[in-house]
Short mmCIF file of C-alpha atoms in Angstrom, two decimals:
data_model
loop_
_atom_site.label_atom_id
_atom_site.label_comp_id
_atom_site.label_asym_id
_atom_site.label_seq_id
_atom_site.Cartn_x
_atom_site.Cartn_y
_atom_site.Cartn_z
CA UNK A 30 -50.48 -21.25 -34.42
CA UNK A 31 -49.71 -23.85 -31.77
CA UNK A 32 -49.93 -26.46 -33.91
CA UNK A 33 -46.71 -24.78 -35.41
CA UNK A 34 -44.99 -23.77 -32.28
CA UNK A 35 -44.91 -27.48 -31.51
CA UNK A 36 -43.43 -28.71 -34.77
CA UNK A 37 -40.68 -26.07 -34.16
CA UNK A 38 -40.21 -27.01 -30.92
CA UNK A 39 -40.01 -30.73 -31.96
CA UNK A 40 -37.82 -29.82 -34.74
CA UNK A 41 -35.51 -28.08 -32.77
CA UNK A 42 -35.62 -30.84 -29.99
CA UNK A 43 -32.65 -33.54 -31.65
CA UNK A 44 -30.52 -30.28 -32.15
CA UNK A 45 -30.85 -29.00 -28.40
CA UNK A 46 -30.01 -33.05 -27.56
CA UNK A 47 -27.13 -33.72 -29.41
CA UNK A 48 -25.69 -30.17 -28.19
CA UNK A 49 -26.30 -31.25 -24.41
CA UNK A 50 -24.89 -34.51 -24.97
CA UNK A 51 -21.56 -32.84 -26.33
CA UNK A 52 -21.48 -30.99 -23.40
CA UNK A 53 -22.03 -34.06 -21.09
CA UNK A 54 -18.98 -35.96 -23.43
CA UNK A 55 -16.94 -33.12 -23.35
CA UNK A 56 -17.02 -32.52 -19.35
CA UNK A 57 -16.94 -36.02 -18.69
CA UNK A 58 -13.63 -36.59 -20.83
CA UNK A 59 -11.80 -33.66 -19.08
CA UNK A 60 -13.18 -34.92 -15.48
CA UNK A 61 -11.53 -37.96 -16.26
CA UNK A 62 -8.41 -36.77 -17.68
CA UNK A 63 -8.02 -34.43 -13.97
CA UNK A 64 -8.99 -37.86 -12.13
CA UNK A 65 -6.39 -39.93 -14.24
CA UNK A 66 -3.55 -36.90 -13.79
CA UNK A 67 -4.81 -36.86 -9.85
CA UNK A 68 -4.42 -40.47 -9.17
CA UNK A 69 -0.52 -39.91 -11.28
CA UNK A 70 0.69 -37.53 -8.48
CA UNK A 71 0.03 -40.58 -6.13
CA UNK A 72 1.39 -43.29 -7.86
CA UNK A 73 4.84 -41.11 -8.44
CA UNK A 74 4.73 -40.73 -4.89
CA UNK A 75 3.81 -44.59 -4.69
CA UNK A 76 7.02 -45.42 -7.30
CA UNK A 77 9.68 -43.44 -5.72
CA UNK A 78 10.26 -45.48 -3.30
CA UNK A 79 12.32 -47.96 -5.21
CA UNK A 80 12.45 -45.79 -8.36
CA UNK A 81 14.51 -42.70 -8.45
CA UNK A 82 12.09 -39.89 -9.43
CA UNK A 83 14.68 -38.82 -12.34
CA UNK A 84 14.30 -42.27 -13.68
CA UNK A 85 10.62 -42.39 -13.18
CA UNK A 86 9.44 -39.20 -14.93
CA UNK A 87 12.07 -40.22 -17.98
CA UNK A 88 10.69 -43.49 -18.38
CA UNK A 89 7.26 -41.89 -18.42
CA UNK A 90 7.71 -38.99 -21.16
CA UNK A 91 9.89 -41.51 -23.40
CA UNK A 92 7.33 -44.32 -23.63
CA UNK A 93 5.05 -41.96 -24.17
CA UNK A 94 6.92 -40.34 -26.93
CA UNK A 95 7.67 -43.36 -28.77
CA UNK A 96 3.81 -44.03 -28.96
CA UNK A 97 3.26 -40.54 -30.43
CA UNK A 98 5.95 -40.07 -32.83
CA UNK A 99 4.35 -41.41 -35.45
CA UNK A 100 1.91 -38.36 -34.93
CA UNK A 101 4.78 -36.33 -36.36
CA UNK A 102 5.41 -38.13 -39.70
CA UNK A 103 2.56 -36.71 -41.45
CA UNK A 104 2.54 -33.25 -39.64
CA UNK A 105 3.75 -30.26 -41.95
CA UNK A 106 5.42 -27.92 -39.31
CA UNK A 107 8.07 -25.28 -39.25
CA UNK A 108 11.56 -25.30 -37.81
CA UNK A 109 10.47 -22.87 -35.64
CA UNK A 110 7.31 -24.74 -34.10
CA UNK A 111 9.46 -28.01 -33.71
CA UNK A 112 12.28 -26.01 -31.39
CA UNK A 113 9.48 -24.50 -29.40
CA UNK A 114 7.60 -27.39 -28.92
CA UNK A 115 10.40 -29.50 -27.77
CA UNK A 116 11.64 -26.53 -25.61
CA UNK A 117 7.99 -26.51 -24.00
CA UNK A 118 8.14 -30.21 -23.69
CA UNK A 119 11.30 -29.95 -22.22
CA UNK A 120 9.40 -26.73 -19.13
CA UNK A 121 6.95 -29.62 -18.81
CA UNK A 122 9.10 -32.71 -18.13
CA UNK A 123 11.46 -30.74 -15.56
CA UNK A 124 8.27 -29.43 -13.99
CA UNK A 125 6.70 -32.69 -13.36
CA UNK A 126 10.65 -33.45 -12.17
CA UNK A 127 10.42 -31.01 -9.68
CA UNK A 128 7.18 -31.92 -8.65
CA UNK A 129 8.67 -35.62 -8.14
CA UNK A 130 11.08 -33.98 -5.71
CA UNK A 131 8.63 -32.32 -3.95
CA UNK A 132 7.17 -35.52 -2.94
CA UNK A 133 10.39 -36.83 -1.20
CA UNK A 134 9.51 -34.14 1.65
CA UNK A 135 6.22 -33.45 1.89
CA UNK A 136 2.64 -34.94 1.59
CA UNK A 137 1.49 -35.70 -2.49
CA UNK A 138 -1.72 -33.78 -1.60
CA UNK A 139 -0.21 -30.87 -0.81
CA UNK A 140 2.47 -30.75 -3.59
CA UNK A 141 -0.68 -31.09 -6.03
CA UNK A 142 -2.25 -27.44 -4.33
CA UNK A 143 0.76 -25.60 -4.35
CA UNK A 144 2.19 -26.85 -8.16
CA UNK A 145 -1.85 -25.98 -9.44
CA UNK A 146 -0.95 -22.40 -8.22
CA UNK A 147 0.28 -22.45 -12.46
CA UNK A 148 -3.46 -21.32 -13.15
CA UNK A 149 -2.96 -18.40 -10.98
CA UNK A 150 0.92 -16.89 -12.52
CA UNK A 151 -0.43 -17.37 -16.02
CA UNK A 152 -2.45 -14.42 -16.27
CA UNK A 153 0.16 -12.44 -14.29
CA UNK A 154 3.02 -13.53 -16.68
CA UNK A 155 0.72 -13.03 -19.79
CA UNK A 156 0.15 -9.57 -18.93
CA UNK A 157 3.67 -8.84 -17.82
CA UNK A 158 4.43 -9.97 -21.26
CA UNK A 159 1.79 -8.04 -22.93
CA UNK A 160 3.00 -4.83 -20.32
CA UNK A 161 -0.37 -4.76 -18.93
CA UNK A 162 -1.21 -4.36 -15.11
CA UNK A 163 -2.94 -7.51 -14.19
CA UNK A 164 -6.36 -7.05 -12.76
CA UNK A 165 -7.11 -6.79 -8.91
CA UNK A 166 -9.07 -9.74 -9.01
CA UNK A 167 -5.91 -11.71 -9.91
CA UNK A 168 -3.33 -10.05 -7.47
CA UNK A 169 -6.52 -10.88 -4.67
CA UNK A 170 -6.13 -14.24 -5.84
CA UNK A 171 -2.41 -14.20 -5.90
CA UNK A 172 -2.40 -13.11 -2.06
CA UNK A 173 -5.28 -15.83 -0.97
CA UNK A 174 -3.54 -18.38 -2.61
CA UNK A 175 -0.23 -17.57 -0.38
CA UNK A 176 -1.91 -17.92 2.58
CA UNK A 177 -3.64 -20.78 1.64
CA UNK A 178 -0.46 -22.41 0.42
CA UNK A 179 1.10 -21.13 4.61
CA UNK A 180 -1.88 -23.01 5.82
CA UNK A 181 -1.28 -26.32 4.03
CA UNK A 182 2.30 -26.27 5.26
CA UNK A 183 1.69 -26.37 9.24
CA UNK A 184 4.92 -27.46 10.29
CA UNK A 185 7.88 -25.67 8.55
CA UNK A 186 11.21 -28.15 8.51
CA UNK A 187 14.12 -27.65 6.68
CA UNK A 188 12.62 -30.88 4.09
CA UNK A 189 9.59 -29.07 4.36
CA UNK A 190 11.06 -26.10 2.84
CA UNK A 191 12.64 -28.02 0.17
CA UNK A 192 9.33 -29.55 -0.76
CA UNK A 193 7.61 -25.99 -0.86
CA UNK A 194 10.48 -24.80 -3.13
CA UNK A 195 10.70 -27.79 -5.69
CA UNK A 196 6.60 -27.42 -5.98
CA UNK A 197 6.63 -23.50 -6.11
CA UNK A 198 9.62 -24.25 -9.17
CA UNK A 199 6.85 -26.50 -10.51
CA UNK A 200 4.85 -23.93 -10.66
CA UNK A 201 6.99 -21.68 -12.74
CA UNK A 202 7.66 -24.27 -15.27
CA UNK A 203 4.30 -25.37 -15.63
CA UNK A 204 3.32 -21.22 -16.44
CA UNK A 205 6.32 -20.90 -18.60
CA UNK A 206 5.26 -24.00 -20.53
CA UNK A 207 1.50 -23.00 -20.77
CA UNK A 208 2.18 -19.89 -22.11
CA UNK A 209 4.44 -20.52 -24.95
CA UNK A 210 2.18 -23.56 -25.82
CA UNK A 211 -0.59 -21.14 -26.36
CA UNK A 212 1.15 -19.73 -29.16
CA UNK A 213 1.84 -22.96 -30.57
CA UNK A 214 -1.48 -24.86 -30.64
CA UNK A 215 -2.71 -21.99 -32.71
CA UNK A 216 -0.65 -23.54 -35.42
CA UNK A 217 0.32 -27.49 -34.37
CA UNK A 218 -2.78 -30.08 -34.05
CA UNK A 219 -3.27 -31.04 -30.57
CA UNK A 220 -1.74 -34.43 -30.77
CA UNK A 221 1.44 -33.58 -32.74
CA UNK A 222 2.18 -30.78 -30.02
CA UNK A 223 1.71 -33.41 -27.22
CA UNK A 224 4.17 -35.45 -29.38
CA UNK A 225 6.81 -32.83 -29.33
CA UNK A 226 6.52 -32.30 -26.20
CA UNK A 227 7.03 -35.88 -24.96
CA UNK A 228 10.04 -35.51 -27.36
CA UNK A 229 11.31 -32.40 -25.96
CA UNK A 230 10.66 -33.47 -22.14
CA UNK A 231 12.37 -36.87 -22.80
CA UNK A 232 15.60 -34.76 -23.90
CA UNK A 233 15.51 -32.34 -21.40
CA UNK A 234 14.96 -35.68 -18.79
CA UNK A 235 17.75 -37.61 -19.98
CA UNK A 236 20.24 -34.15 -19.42
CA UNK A 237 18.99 -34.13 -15.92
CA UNK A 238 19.29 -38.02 -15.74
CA UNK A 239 23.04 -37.69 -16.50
CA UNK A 240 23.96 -34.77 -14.20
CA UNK A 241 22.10 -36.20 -11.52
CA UNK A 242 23.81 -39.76 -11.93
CA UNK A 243 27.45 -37.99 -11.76
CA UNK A 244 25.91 -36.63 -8.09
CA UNK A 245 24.42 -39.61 -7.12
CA UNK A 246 25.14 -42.93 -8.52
CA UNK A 247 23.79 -44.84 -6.25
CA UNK A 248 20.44 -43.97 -8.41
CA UNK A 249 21.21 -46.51 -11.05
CA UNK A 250 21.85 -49.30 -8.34
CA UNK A 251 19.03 -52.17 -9.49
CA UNK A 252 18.08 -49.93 -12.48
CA UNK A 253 15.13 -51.62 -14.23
CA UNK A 254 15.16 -54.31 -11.82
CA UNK A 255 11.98 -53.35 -10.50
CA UNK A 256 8.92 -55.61 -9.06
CA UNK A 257 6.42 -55.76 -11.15
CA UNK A 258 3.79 -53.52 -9.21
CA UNK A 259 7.25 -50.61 -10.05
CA UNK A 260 6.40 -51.51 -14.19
CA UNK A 261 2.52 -51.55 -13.67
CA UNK A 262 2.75 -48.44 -12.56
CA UNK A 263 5.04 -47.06 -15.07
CA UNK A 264 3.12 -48.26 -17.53
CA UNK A 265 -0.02 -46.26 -16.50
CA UNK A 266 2.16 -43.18 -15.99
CA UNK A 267 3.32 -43.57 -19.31
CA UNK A 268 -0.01 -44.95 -21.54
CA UNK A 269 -2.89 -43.67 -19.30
CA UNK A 270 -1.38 -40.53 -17.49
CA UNK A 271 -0.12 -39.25 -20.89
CA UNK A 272 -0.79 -40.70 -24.11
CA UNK A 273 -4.79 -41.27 -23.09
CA UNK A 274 -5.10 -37.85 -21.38
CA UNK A 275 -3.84 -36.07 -24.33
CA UNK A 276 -6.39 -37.41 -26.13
CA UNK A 277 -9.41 -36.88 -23.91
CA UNK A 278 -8.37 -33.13 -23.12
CA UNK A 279 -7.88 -32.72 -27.22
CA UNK A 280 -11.32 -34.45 -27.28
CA UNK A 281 -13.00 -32.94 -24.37
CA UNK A 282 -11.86 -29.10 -25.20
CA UNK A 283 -13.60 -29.21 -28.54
CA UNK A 284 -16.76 -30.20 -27.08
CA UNK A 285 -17.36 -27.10 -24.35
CA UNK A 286 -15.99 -23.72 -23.67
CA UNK A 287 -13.01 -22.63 -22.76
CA UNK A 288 -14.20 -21.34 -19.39
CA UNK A 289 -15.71 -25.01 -18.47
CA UNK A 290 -12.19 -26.45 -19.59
CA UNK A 291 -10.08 -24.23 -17.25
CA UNK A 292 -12.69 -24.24 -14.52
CA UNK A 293 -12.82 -28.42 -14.73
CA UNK A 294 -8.59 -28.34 -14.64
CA UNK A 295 -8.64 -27.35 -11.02
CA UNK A 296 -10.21 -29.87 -10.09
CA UNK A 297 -6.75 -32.03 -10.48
CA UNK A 298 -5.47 -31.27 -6.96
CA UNK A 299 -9.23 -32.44 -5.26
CA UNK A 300 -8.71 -35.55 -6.88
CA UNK A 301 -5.39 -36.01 -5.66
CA UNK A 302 -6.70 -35.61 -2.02
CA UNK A 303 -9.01 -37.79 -2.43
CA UNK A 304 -7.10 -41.02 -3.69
CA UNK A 305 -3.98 -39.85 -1.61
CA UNK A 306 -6.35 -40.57 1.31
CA UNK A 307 -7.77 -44.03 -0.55
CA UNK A 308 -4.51 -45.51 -1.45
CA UNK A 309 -1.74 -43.82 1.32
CA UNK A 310 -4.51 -42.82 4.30
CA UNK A 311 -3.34 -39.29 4.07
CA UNK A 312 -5.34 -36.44 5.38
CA UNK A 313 -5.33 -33.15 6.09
CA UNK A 314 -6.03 -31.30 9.11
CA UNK A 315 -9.02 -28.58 9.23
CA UNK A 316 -6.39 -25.86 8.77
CA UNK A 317 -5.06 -27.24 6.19
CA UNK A 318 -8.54 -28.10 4.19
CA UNK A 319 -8.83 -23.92 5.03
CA UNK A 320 -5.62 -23.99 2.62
CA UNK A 321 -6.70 -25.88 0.03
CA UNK A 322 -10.27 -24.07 -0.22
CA UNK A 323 -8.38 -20.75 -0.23
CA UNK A 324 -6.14 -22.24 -2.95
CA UNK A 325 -9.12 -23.93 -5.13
CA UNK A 326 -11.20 -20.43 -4.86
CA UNK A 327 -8.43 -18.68 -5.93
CA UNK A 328 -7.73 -20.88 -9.01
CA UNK A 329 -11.40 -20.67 -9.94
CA UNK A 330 -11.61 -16.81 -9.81
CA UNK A 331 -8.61 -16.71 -11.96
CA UNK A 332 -10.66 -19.37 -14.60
CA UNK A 333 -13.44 -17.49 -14.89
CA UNK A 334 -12.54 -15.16 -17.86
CA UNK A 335 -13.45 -10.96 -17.48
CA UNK A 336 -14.18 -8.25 -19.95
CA UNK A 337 -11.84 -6.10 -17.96
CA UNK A 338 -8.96 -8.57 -17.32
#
């Protein structure tokens, strides 16, 4: 009878492997992609100091569409799916606009905290949509995010303020897009949705480009007369930051849960502390670590999915 356990044990031993290793795969690839998207926030804080951050966050959506329209060729998809996508694409692009801006007044780190506050509105805007009362746990997390988000900003000047707003607006855009793409990647392949939204965010740049330009032309003095550390940069923005990373969290999602996924996300803004302090020496103050812990428990209650929410 042993004899038997054993050989079923053995048997059962390459399946048990290969499923841990898919795990392992799977959280590695989305680890990177949040260490890849928290290193971005610094180098578009890095950039926009000889690049306008209009310019910059076009330049990085249209690269990256051109490399993933071919995705679309062979993709069978509805009228309907293509003007939602590119109106999702087009949430995204002005969200990662407005967290551009956000930058220009107040530390990267900090912009990253408050703009991952996304994870916590989604579940309140779902079930406003849905005309459900969102669960305590979320409105708990909703309040100890606020104060977290008052302890990160110590010092409240009027550029201050402006940064708070444009990453709070962030915030909203990034919800607004998350939630209609869930509808979406029910029906588009991962890759042709991140296509259409390149698409759609390179539009929706391009508008703001203009209207911006007619406000301030003095943004298109030296245009694409940039050093060459300005292109590098761009180039990782545009190949690594967006192209790659849509293809490790399209990779990386099929390989663990859901739960793991949403729960590895928020880690995005810790790696943006982290190589804000390696590559600009910025800190923050033990208040303001208070703030971000408040902030990062809050987004992981929220992650953790509930029978009764």
């Amino acid at each position: 009878m042993n004899e038997g356990l054993e050989i079923q044990v053995a048997a059962n031993r390459p399946k048990m492997n290969s499923g841990l290793r898919r795990w392992i795969l799977g959280m590695l690839s989305l680890t990177l992609a949040t260490a890849v998207w928290g290193y971005a926030n610094v180098v578009i804080q890095q950039t926009e100091a000889t690049v306008a951050p209009a310019i910059l966050i076009w330049l990085r959506f249209c690269i990256a569409a051109v490399i993933l329209a071919p995705v679309l060729l062979r993709a069978r998809l509805q009228a309907k799916d293509w003007w939602l996508g590119l109106g999702m694409g087009a949430f995204m692009g002005l969200s990662v606009l407005a967290q551009g801006w956000g930058m220009k007044s107040i530390p990267v780190d900090e912009v990253a905290f408050i703009t991952g506050l996304y994870v916590v509105l989604t579940p309140i805007a779902a079930a406003v949509l849905h005309r459900r009362w969102p669960h305590l746990l979320v409105w708990l997390s909703v309040a100890t995010s606020v104060g977290g988000v008052a302890l990160l900003i110590e010092h409240l000047s009027w550029s201050a303020h402006i940064g708070v707003v444009w990453s709070c607006l962030a915030a909203v855009g990034f919800t607004v897009q998350i939630i209609g793409t869930a509808s979406l990647s029910r029906r588009v392949p991962a890759l042709s949705l991140a296509a259409l939204q390149s698409i759609g965010a390179t539009a929706a740049l391009l508008i703001a480009l203009a209207i911006q330009g007619t406000t301030t032309p003095h943004i298109y003095t030296g245009l694409f007369h940039w050093p060459a550390s300005d292109w590098l940069r761009i180039i990782y923005l545009a190949i690594i930051a967006q192209v790659l990373t849509s293809w490790l969290q399209v990779w990386g999602q099929s390989r663990i849960s859901a739960t793991e996924a949403a729960l590895t996300f928020n880690l995005e803004p810790v790696w943006t502390v982290a190589c804000a302090w390696m590559v600009l020496g910025e800190g923050l103050t033990n208040l303001q670590i208070l703030g971000a812990v408040l902030i990062l428990g809050s987004l992981t209650v929220v992650s953790v999915p509930s029978r009764s929410r």
